[in-house]
């Protein structure tokens, strides 16, 4: 297996898709205005407004950690708290950035069902304490698709947002894999976001086929006040912004974002179909987006790694995560499946 062989460790092992690459090359002609005053940034923002069928405020950041942290910081004061799932990226993979950029807003962890928060878990946490000694709950953050590859249905998001409204909470969505969720549900982006009560969405571009970049969409425009200053202060205002925004034009204008998300999801489904009858293998979560979580034997995990396969096992003993991406080749999925079958037979 060569160093550049396709892997399933993360969807960000993949490179840049042709549409994003071509748009970057097109943007790389002549001079243009800096700091987001350019034509590409305006076009990208308009594409988002068209796609989401609403006049939202659009910002761009270099990565998801920054997008999530700054968006959450915009939604609360330092004495507030943010309700998230115990498996949320903001909790487990952002090195305390949400707390840092909000000057200390505490994350309150809720138990999940298949990686999803529920209205009742949110209610329980929000109402647990209402005294001055406890950080006041102000925001709920959902991950769509979730960290374990499941997808909130529009009705689930609506139920959560109804609870948020009742309790005076803002609703944020970490959409690092929002495209994969839309592809799975075959659902209009609006129905999964503002029409379902989401105030702010961080829309992931990196895992969808871009080099870098996430878009932050404020459907509740009042919450976007001074957000440009927040981005700048955090080092997230690209001076040559057109190189962050042009790839979005490439992804959005011909629906490449959806085509690639569908492809990645299909590859995940293929993988699970190919291994579901392997003795000893069990599926940890329903495969809805582009990730497959398998319970394997420890010896099989060692054998697969020895063969050169890279994958994460952060999900607990024997649990292995396999992520498919925009460019995953079907042949490579078949090779992985065959090696899983072999490793489980000899383990
Ligand atoms: C990948 C990912 C992010 C973004 O991570 P960065 O490495 O900061 O770009 C955010 N949320 C989730 C759920 C992710 O999987």
Tab-separated table of C-alpha atoms and ligand atoms in Angstrom:
chain	number	residue	atom	x	y	z
A	1	UNK	CA	0.000	0.000	0.000
A	2	UNK	CA	1.615	3.282	-1.017
A	3	UNK	CA	1.738	6.485	1.027
A	4	UNK	CA	-0.865	8.089	-1.241
A	5	UNK	CA	-3.309	5.149	-1.328
A	6	UNK	CA	-6.849	6.074	-0.448
A	7	UNK	CA	-7.540	5.692	3.258
A	8	UNK	CA	-10.670	5.732	5.430
A	9	UNK	CA	-9.263	7.387	8.542
A	10	UNK	CA	-10.981	10.678	7.840
A	11	UNK	CA	-12.828	12.416	5.074
A	12	UNK	CA	-10.171	15.112	5.319
A	13	UNK	CA	-7.506	12.725	4.027
A	14	UNK	CA	-8.945	13.421	0.558
A	15	UNK	CA	-7.684	16.204	-1.672
A	16	UNK	CA	-9.475	19.036	-3.423
A	17	UNK	CA	-12.331	18.314	-5.826
A	18	UNK	CA	-12.027	19.520	-9.449
A	19	UNK	CA	-14.812	22.111	-9.114
A	20	UNK	CA	-13.192	23.812	-6.109
A	21	UNK	CA	-9.767	23.612	-7.729
A	22	UNK	CA	-11.015	25.132	-11.004
A	23	UNK	CA	-12.739	27.996	-9.188
A	24	UNK	CA	-9.550	28.745	-7.279
A	25	UNK	CA	-7.597	28.800	-10.543
A	26	UNK	CA	-10.182	31.109	-12.070
A	27	UNK	CA	-9.971	33.398	-9.045
A	28	UNK	CA	-6.206	33.458	-9.461
A	29	UNK	CA	-6.280	35.926	-12.329
A	30	UNK	CA	-5.187	39.484	-11.920
A	31	UNK	CA	-5.816	41.563	-8.840
A	32	UNK	CA	-8.920	41.774	-6.741
A	33	UNK	CA	-9.894	43.598	-3.559
A	34	UNK	CA	-8.753	42.141	-0.239
A	35	UNK	CA	-10.419	41.202	3.075
A	36	UNK	CA	-13.644	39.928	1.527
A	37	UNK	CA	-14.545	42.956	-0.595
A	38	UNK	CA	-13.949	40.928	-3.751
A	39	UNK	CA	-16.392	39.579	-6.349
A	40	UNK	CA	-15.820	35.912	-5.395
A	41	UNK	CA	-16.796	36.447	-1.794
A	42	UNK	CA	-19.938	38.294	-2.849
A	43	UNK	CA	-20.808	35.510	-5.293
A	44	UNK	CA	-20.221	32.768	-2.724
A	45	UNK	CA	-22.425	34.543	-0.169
A	46	UNK	CA	-25.159	34.932	-2.798
A	47	UNK	CA	-24.948	31.232	-3.659
A	48	UNK	CA	-25.561	30.426	0.004
A	49	UNK	CA	-28.553	32.767	0.151
A	50	UNK	CA	-29.980	31.135	-2.945
A	51	UNK	CA	-29.334	27.595	-1.719
A	52	UNK	CA	-30.884	28.319	1.677
A	53	UNK	CA	-33.707	30.408	0.197
A	54	UNK	CA	-33.174	33.203	2.674
A	55	UNK	CA	-31.263	36.414	3.208
A	56	UNK	CA	-28.719	35.171	5.760
A	57	UNK	CA	-25.433	36.757	6.868
A	58	UNK	CA	-22.446	34.776	5.572
A	59	UNK	CA	-18.871	34.663	6.917
A	60	UNK	CA	-15.879	32.490	6.099
A	61	UNK	CA	-13.315	30.949	8.429
A	62	UNK	CA	-10.300	28.737	7.850
A	63	UNK	CA	-11.560	25.689	9.726
A	64	UNK	CA	-14.362	24.161	11.728
A	65	UNK	CA	-12.865	24.725	15.144
A	66	UNK	CA	-12.744	28.461	14.491
A	67	UNK	CA	-16.193	28.554	12.897
A	68	UNK	CA	-17.834	26.690	15.778
A	69	UNK	CA	-15.995	28.505	18.546
A	70	UNK	CA	-16.576	31.971	17.172
A	71	UNK	CA	-20.214	31.276	16.387
A	72	UNK	CA	-20.815	29.960	19.906
A	73	UNK	CA	-18.931	32.911	21.383
A	74	UNK	CA	-21.245	35.228	19.442
A	75	UNK	CA	-24.286	33.551	20.962
A	76	UNK	CA	-23.341	33.798	24.607
A	77	UNK	CA	-21.620	35.791	27.323
A	78	UNK	CA	-18.810	34.378	29.441
A	79	UNK	CA	-21.248	33.494	32.259
A	80	UNK	CA	-23.499	31.505	29.928
A	81	UNK	CA	-23.322	27.802	29.102
A	82	UNK	CA	-23.688	25.727	25.945
A	83	UNK	CA	-25.538	22.422	25.913
A	84	UNK	CA	-23.942	19.843	23.631
A	85	UNK	CA	-23.778	16.087	23.291
A	86	UNK	CA	-21.075	14.262	25.216
A	87	UNK	CA	-19.587	13.172	21.882
A	88	UNK	CA	-19.692	16.639	20.277
A	89	UNK	CA	-16.643	17.843	18.363
A	90	UNK	CA	-16.790	21.111	20.340
A	91	UNK	CA	-16.281	19.055	23.503
A	92	UNK	CA	-13.860	16.349	22.405
A	93	UNK	CA	-11.842	17.788	19.508
A	94	UNK	CA	-11.473	21.547	19.760
A	95	UNK	CA	-8.952	21.854	22.559
A	96	UNK	CA	-11.220	24.102	24.613
A	97	UNK	CA	-11.542	26.673	21.815
A	98	UNK	CA	-15.275	27.309	22.429
A	99	UNK	CA	-14.532	28.079	26.085
A	100	UNK	CA	-11.467	30.134	25.113
A	101	UNK	CA	-13.139	32.336	22.493
A	102	UNK	CA	-16.216	32.856	24.661
A	103	UNK	CA	-14.023	33.810	27.629
A	104	UNK	CA	-15.230	30.879	29.661
A	105	UNK	CA	-18.738	29.812	28.648
A	106	UNK	CA	-19.060	26.303	30.022
A	107	UNK	CA	-20.062	23.306	27.934
A	108	UNK	CA	-22.776	21.198	29.577
A	109	UNK	CA	-22.733	17.622	28.316
A	110	UNK	CA	-25.905	15.732	27.538
A	111	UNK	CA	-26.266	11.997	26.976
A	112	UNK	CA	-27.191	10.998	23.431
A	113	UNK	CA	-29.108	8.363	21.524
A	114	UNK	CA	-27.046	7.245	18.529
A	115	UNK	CA	-25.037	10.442	18.831
A	116	UNK	CA	-28.104	12.685	18.864
A	117	UNK	CA	-29.280	15.131	21.471
A	118	UNK	CA	-32.928	14.969	22.404
A	119	UNK	CA	-35.348	17.670	23.469
A	120	UNK	CA	-35.868	15.924	26.794
A	121	UNK	CA	-32.133	15.710	27.589
A	122	UNK	CA	-31.809	19.403	26.756
A	123	UNK	CA	-34.747	20.272	28.969
A	124	UNK	CA	-33.349	18.301	31.867
A	125	UNK	CA	-29.972	20.021	31.712
A	126	UNK	CA	-31.402	23.496	31.114
A	127	UNK	CA	-33.745	23.234	34.086
A	128	UNK	CA	-31.415	21.414	36.452
A	129	UNK	CA	-30.177	24.577	38.073
A	130	UNK	CA	-31.554	28.076	37.856
A	131	UNK	CA	-29.635	29.756	40.615
A	132	UNK	CA	-26.930	32.391	40.427
A	133	UNK	CA	-24.156	29.887	41.190
A	134	UNK	CA	-24.497	27.951	37.946
A	135	UNK	CA	-23.596	29.162	34.407
A	136	UNK	CA	-26.842	30.123	32.708
A	137	UNK	CA	-27.762	27.880	29.728
A	138	UNK	CA	-27.949	30.004	26.601
A	139	UNK	CA	-27.151	27.882	23.556
A	140	UNK	CA	-27.719	24.384	22.259
A	141	UNK	CA	-25.344	23.027	19.644
A	142	UNK	CA	-26.216	20.062	17.416
A	143	UNK	CA	-23.860	18.264	15.049
A	144	UNK	CA	-25.397	17.418	11.664
A	145	UNK	CA	-24.464	14.765	10.572
A	146	UNK	CA	-23.385	13.589	14.028
A	147	UNK	CA	-19.925	12.442	15.076
A	148	UNK	CA	-21.131	8.836	14.840
A	149	UNK	CA	-22.572	9.140	11.346
A	150	UNK	CA	-26.241	9.514	12.164
A	151	UNK	CA	-28.513	12.274	10.893
A	152	UNK	CA	-31.156	14.392	12.642
A	153	UNK	CA	-34.477	14.363	10.800
A	154	UNK	CA	-36.136	17.754	10.222
A	155	UNK	CA	-38.791	16.841	12.816
A	156	UNK	CA	-36.080	16.122	15.390
A	157	UNK	CA	-34.465	19.501	14.771
A	158	UNK	CA	-37.887	21.163	15.028
A	159	UNK	CA	-38.607	19.437	18.330
A	160	UNK	CA	-35.271	20.614	19.709
A	161	UNK	CA	-35.747	24.166	18.484
A	162	UNK	CA	-39.229	24.306	20.029
A	163	UNK	CA	-37.666	23.384	23.364
A	164	UNK	CA	-34.944	25.986	22.797
A	165	UNK	CA	-37.488	28.709	22.125
A	166	UNK	CA	-39.460	27.796	25.185
A	167	UNK	CA	-36.339	27.904	27.371
A	168	UNK	CA	-34.760	30.996	25.794
A	169	UNK	CA	-31.881	29.123	24.144
A	170	UNK	CA	-30.225	29.851	20.810
A	171	UNK	CA	-29.677	26.961	18.422
A	172	UNK	CA	-26.343	26.397	16.692
A	173	UNK	CA	-25.569	23.632	14.210
A	174	UNK	CA	-22.093	22.224	13.605
A	175	UNK	CA	-22.444	21.228	9.973
A	176	UNK	CA	-18.950	19.932	9.275
A	177	UNK	CA	-20.835	17.192	7.386
A	178	UNK	CA	-24.026	19.123	6.668
A	179	UNK	CA	-23.815	18.118	2.987
A	180	UNK	CA	-23.856	14.450	3.907
A	181	UNK	CA	-26.950	15.024	6.040
A	182	UNK	CA	-28.774	16.796	3.186
A	183	UNK	CA	-27.755	14.028	0.779
A	184	UNK	CA	-29.008	11.314	3.114
A	185	UNK	CA	-32.363	12.989	3.729
A	186	UNK	CA	-32.751	14.315	0.197
A	187	UNK	CA	-33.961	17.407	1.925
A	188	UNK	CA	-33.728	21.132	1.146
A	189	UNK	CA	-31.050	22.848	3.281
A	190	UNK	CA	-33.666	25.357	4.461
A	191	UNK	CA	-35.866	22.603	5.909
A	192	UNK	CA	-32.989	21.342	8.035
A	193	UNK	CA	-31.922	24.755	9.285
A	194	UNK	CA	-33.792	28.044	9.587
A	195	UNK	CA	-37.187	26.581	8.779
A	196	UNK	CA	-36.555	24.135	11.626
A	197	UNK	CA	-35.430	26.893	14.000
A	198	UNK	CA	-31.624	26.863	13.630
A	199	UNK	CA	-30.116	30.310	14.327
A	200	UNK	CA	-26.571	29.712	13.074
A	201	UNK	CA	-25.017	27.026	10.878
A	202	UNK	CA	-21.338	26.252	10.400
A	203	UNK	CA	-21.283	24.665	6.938
A	204	UNK	CA	-18.224	22.501	6.346
A	205	UNK	CA	-16.364	22.828	3.084
A	206	UNK	CA	-13.171	20.964	3.912
A	207	UNK	CA	-14.677	17.502	4.259
A	208	UNK	CA	-16.887	18.154	1.235
A	209	UNK	CA	-13.947	18.640	-1.169
A	210	UNK	CA	-12.292	21.970	-0.455
A	211	UNK	CA	-8.708	22.603	0.647
A	212	UNK	CA	-9.735	24.717	3.624
A	213	UNK	CA	-12.722	26.663	4.692
A	214	UNK	CA	-16.020	26.661	6.482
A	215	UNK	CA	-18.899	29.065	6.035
A	216	UNK	CA	-20.798	30.528	8.977
A	217	UNK	CA	-24.416	31.346	8.170
A	218	UNK	CA	-26.482	33.485	10.526
A	219	UNK	CA	-30.173	32.984	9.781
A	220	UNK	CA	-30.934	35.085	12.822
A	221	UNK	CA	-29.194	38.178	11.536
A	222	UNK	CA	-29.318	40.079	14.814
A	223	UNK	CA	-26.885	37.525	16.248
A	224	UNK	CA	-24.311	38.418	13.582
A	225	UNK	CA	-23.688	41.874	14.977
A	226	UNK	CA	-19.958	42.612	15.015
A	227	UNK	CA	-19.169	39.032	13.998
A	228	UNK	CA	-16.716	40.401	11.410
A	229	UNK	CA	-14.701	41.947	14.245
A	230	UNK	CA	-14.735	38.675	16.154
A	231	UNK	CA	-13.352	36.829	13.108
A	232	UNK	CA	-10.641	39.405	12.577
A	233	UNK	CA	-9.577	39.388	16.226
A	234	UNK	CA	-9.332	35.594	16.165
A	235	UNK	CA	-7.073	35.632	13.119
A	236	UNK	CA	-9.824	34.304	10.866
A	237	UNK	CA	-10.134	37.183	8.394
A	238	UNK	CA	-8.299	36.057	5.270
A	239	UNK	CA	-6.722	38.995	3.517
A	240	UNK	CA	-6.821	37.134	0.200
A	241	UNK	CA	-10.367	36.061	0.973
A	242	UNK	CA	-11.134	35.127	-2.630
A	243	UNK	CA	-9.160	31.901	-2.160
A	244	UNK	CA	-11.466	30.864	0.690
A	245	UNK	CA	-14.652	31.940	-1.073
A	246	UNK	CA	-14.050	30.980	-4.729
A	247	UNK	CA	-13.976	27.213	-3.978
A	248	UNK	CA	-17.451	27.622	-2.488
A	249	UNK	CA	-18.663	29.051	-5.782
A	250	UNK	CA	-17.189	25.985	-7.463
A	251	UNK	CA	-18.905	23.615	-5.046
A	252	UNK	CA	-22.282	25.353	-4.934
A	253	UNK	CA	-22.943	26.546	-8.477
A	254	UNK	CA	-23.489	23.137	-10.101
A	255	UNK	CA	-24.493	21.240	-6.951
A	256	UNK	CA	-21.109	19.504	-6.715
A	257	UNK	CA	-21.482	19.745	-2.909
A	258	UNK	CA	-24.490	17.429	-3.074
A	259	UNK	CA	-23.094	15.108	-5.725
A	260	UNK	CA	-19.966	14.473	-3.648
A	261	UNK	CA	-21.852	14.061	-0.399
A	262	UNK	CA	-24.121	11.498	-2.070
A	263	UNK	CA	-21.104	9.661	-3.392
A	264	UNK	CA	-19.421	9.530	0.018
A	265	UNK	CA	-22.642	8.294	1.625
A	266	UNK	CA	-23.047	5.601	-1.043
A	267	UNK	CA	-19.503	4.361	-0.431
A	268	UNK	CA	-20.256	4.049	3.289
A	269	UNK	CA	-23.377	2.041	2.490
A	270	UNK	CA	-21.400	-0.197	0.155
A	271	UNK	CA	-18.798	-0.857	2.856
A	272	UNK	CA	-21.399	-1.847	5.396
A	273	UNK	CA	-23.185	-4.109	2.901
A	274	UNK	CA	-19.906	-5.876	2.148
A	275	UNK	CA	-19.007	-6.562	5.785
A	276	UNK	CA	-22.314	-6.925	7.591
A	277	UNK	CA	-22.295	-10.748	7.313
A	278	UNK	CA	-18.676	-11.137	8.466
A	279	UNK	CA	-18.708	-13.293	11.613
A	280	UNK	CA	-17.834	-11.245	14.691
A	281	UNK	CA	-18.355	-7.846	13.056
A	282	UNK	CA	-21.141	-5.677	14.371
A	283	UNK	CA	-22.381	-2.275	13.383
A	284	UNK	CA	-22.178	0.276	16.224
A	285	UNK	CA	-24.465	2.943	14.734
A	286	UNK	CA	-26.873	3.140	11.815
A	287	UNK	CA	-25.025	4.138	8.634
A	288	UNK	CA	-26.751	7.289	7.442
A	289	UNK	CA	-23.992	9.704	6.366
A	290	UNK	CA	-20.460	8.866	5.203
A	291	UNK	CA	-19.096	7.057	8.254
A	292	UNK	CA	-19.140	3.386	9.216
A	293	UNK	CA	-18.487	2.375	12.818
A	294	UNK	CA	-17.645	-1.282	13.248
A	295	UNK	CA	-16.973	-3.381	16.279
A	296	UNK	CA	-13.963	-5.539	15.357
A	297	UNK	CA	-11.714	-7.862	17.332
A	298	UNK	CA	-8.483	-6.380	18.713
A	299	UNK	CA	-6.433	-8.815	16.651
A	300	UNK	CA	-8.268	-7.776	13.495
A	301	UNK	CA	-7.526	-4.131	14.255
A	302	UNK	CA	-3.826	-4.935	14.625
A	303	UNK	CA	-3.844	-6.996	11.423
A	304	UNK	CA	-5.564	-4.264	9.419
A	305	UNK	CA	-3.079	-1.668	10.644
A	306	UNK	CA	-0.180	-3.992	9.784
A	307	UNK	CA	-1.535	-4.170	6.245
A	308	UNK	CA	-1.318	-0.386	6.017
A	309	UNK	CA	-4.932	0.632	6.699
A	310	UNK	CA	-5.355	3.780	8.730
A	311	UNK	CA	-8.466	4.392	10.803
A	312	UNK	CA	-9.459	5.788	14.159
A	313	UNK	CA	-10.504	3.789	17.211
A	314	UNK	CA	-11.415	6.665	19.558
A	315	UNK	CA	-14.954	5.394	19.871
A	316	UNK	CA	-14.111	2.764	22.503
A	317	UNK	CA	-12.558	-0.697	22.756
A	318	UNK	CA	-12.772	-2.593	19.474
A	319	UNK	CA	-14.651	0.232	17.764
A	320	UNK	CA	-13.221	1.321	14.425
A	321	UNK	CA	-14.331	4.303	12.360
A	322	UNK	CA	-14.158	4.287	8.569
A	323	UNK	CA	-14.968	7.532	6.749
A	324	UNK	CA	-15.680	7.818	3.038
A	325	UNK	CA	-15.011	10.991	1.104
A	326	UNK	CA	-15.945	12.791	-2.099
A	327	UNK	CA	-13.380	10.820	-4.126
A	328	UNK	CA	-13.505	7.379	-2.475
A	329	UNK	CA	-13.086	4.671	-5.108
A	330	UNK	CA	-15.462	1.724	-5.034
A	331	UNK	CA	-12.557	-0.647	-5.701
A	332	UNK	CA	-10.805	0.629	-2.593
A	333	UNK	CA	-13.955	0.051	-0.515
A	334	UNK	CA	-13.984	-3.553	-1.792
A	335	UNK	CA	-10.308	-4.005	-0.865
A	336	UNK	CA	-10.965	-2.728	2.648
A	337	UNK	CA	-14.006	-4.958	3.043
A	338	UNK	CA	-12.048	-8.006	1.858
A	339	UNK	CA	-9.247	-7.239	4.313
A	340	UNK	CA	-11.732	-6.814	7.182
A	341	UNK	CA	-13.219	-10.224	6.305
A	342	UNK	CA	-9.770	-11.826	6.226
A	343	UNK	CA	-8.608	-10.141	9.425
A	344	UNK	CA	-11.702	-11.281	11.322
A	345	UNK	CA	-11.327	-14.858	10.024
A	346	UNK	CA	-7.719	-15.179	11.102
A	347	UNK	CA	-8.075	-13.142	14.304
B	1	LIG	C1	-14.003	17.893	11.140
B	1	LIG	C2	-15.018	18.434	12.075
B	1	LIG	C3	-15.010	19.792	12.455
B	1	LIG	C4	-13.951	20.753	11.990
B	1	LIG	O1	-12.688	20.444	12.436
B	1	LIG	P1	-11.407	21.302	12.034
B	1	LIG	O2	-10.302	20.312	12.104
B	1	LIG	O3	-11.271	22.370	13.040
B	1	LIG	O4	-11.641	21.859	10.675
B	1	LIG	C5	-16.044	20.250	13.251
B	1	LIG	N1	-17.017	19.433	13.675
B	1	LIG	C6	-17.057	18.127	13.338
B	1	LIG	C7	-18.186	17.281	13.816
B	1	LIG	C8	-16.048	17.592	12.547
B	1	LIG	O5	-16.093	16.296	12.218
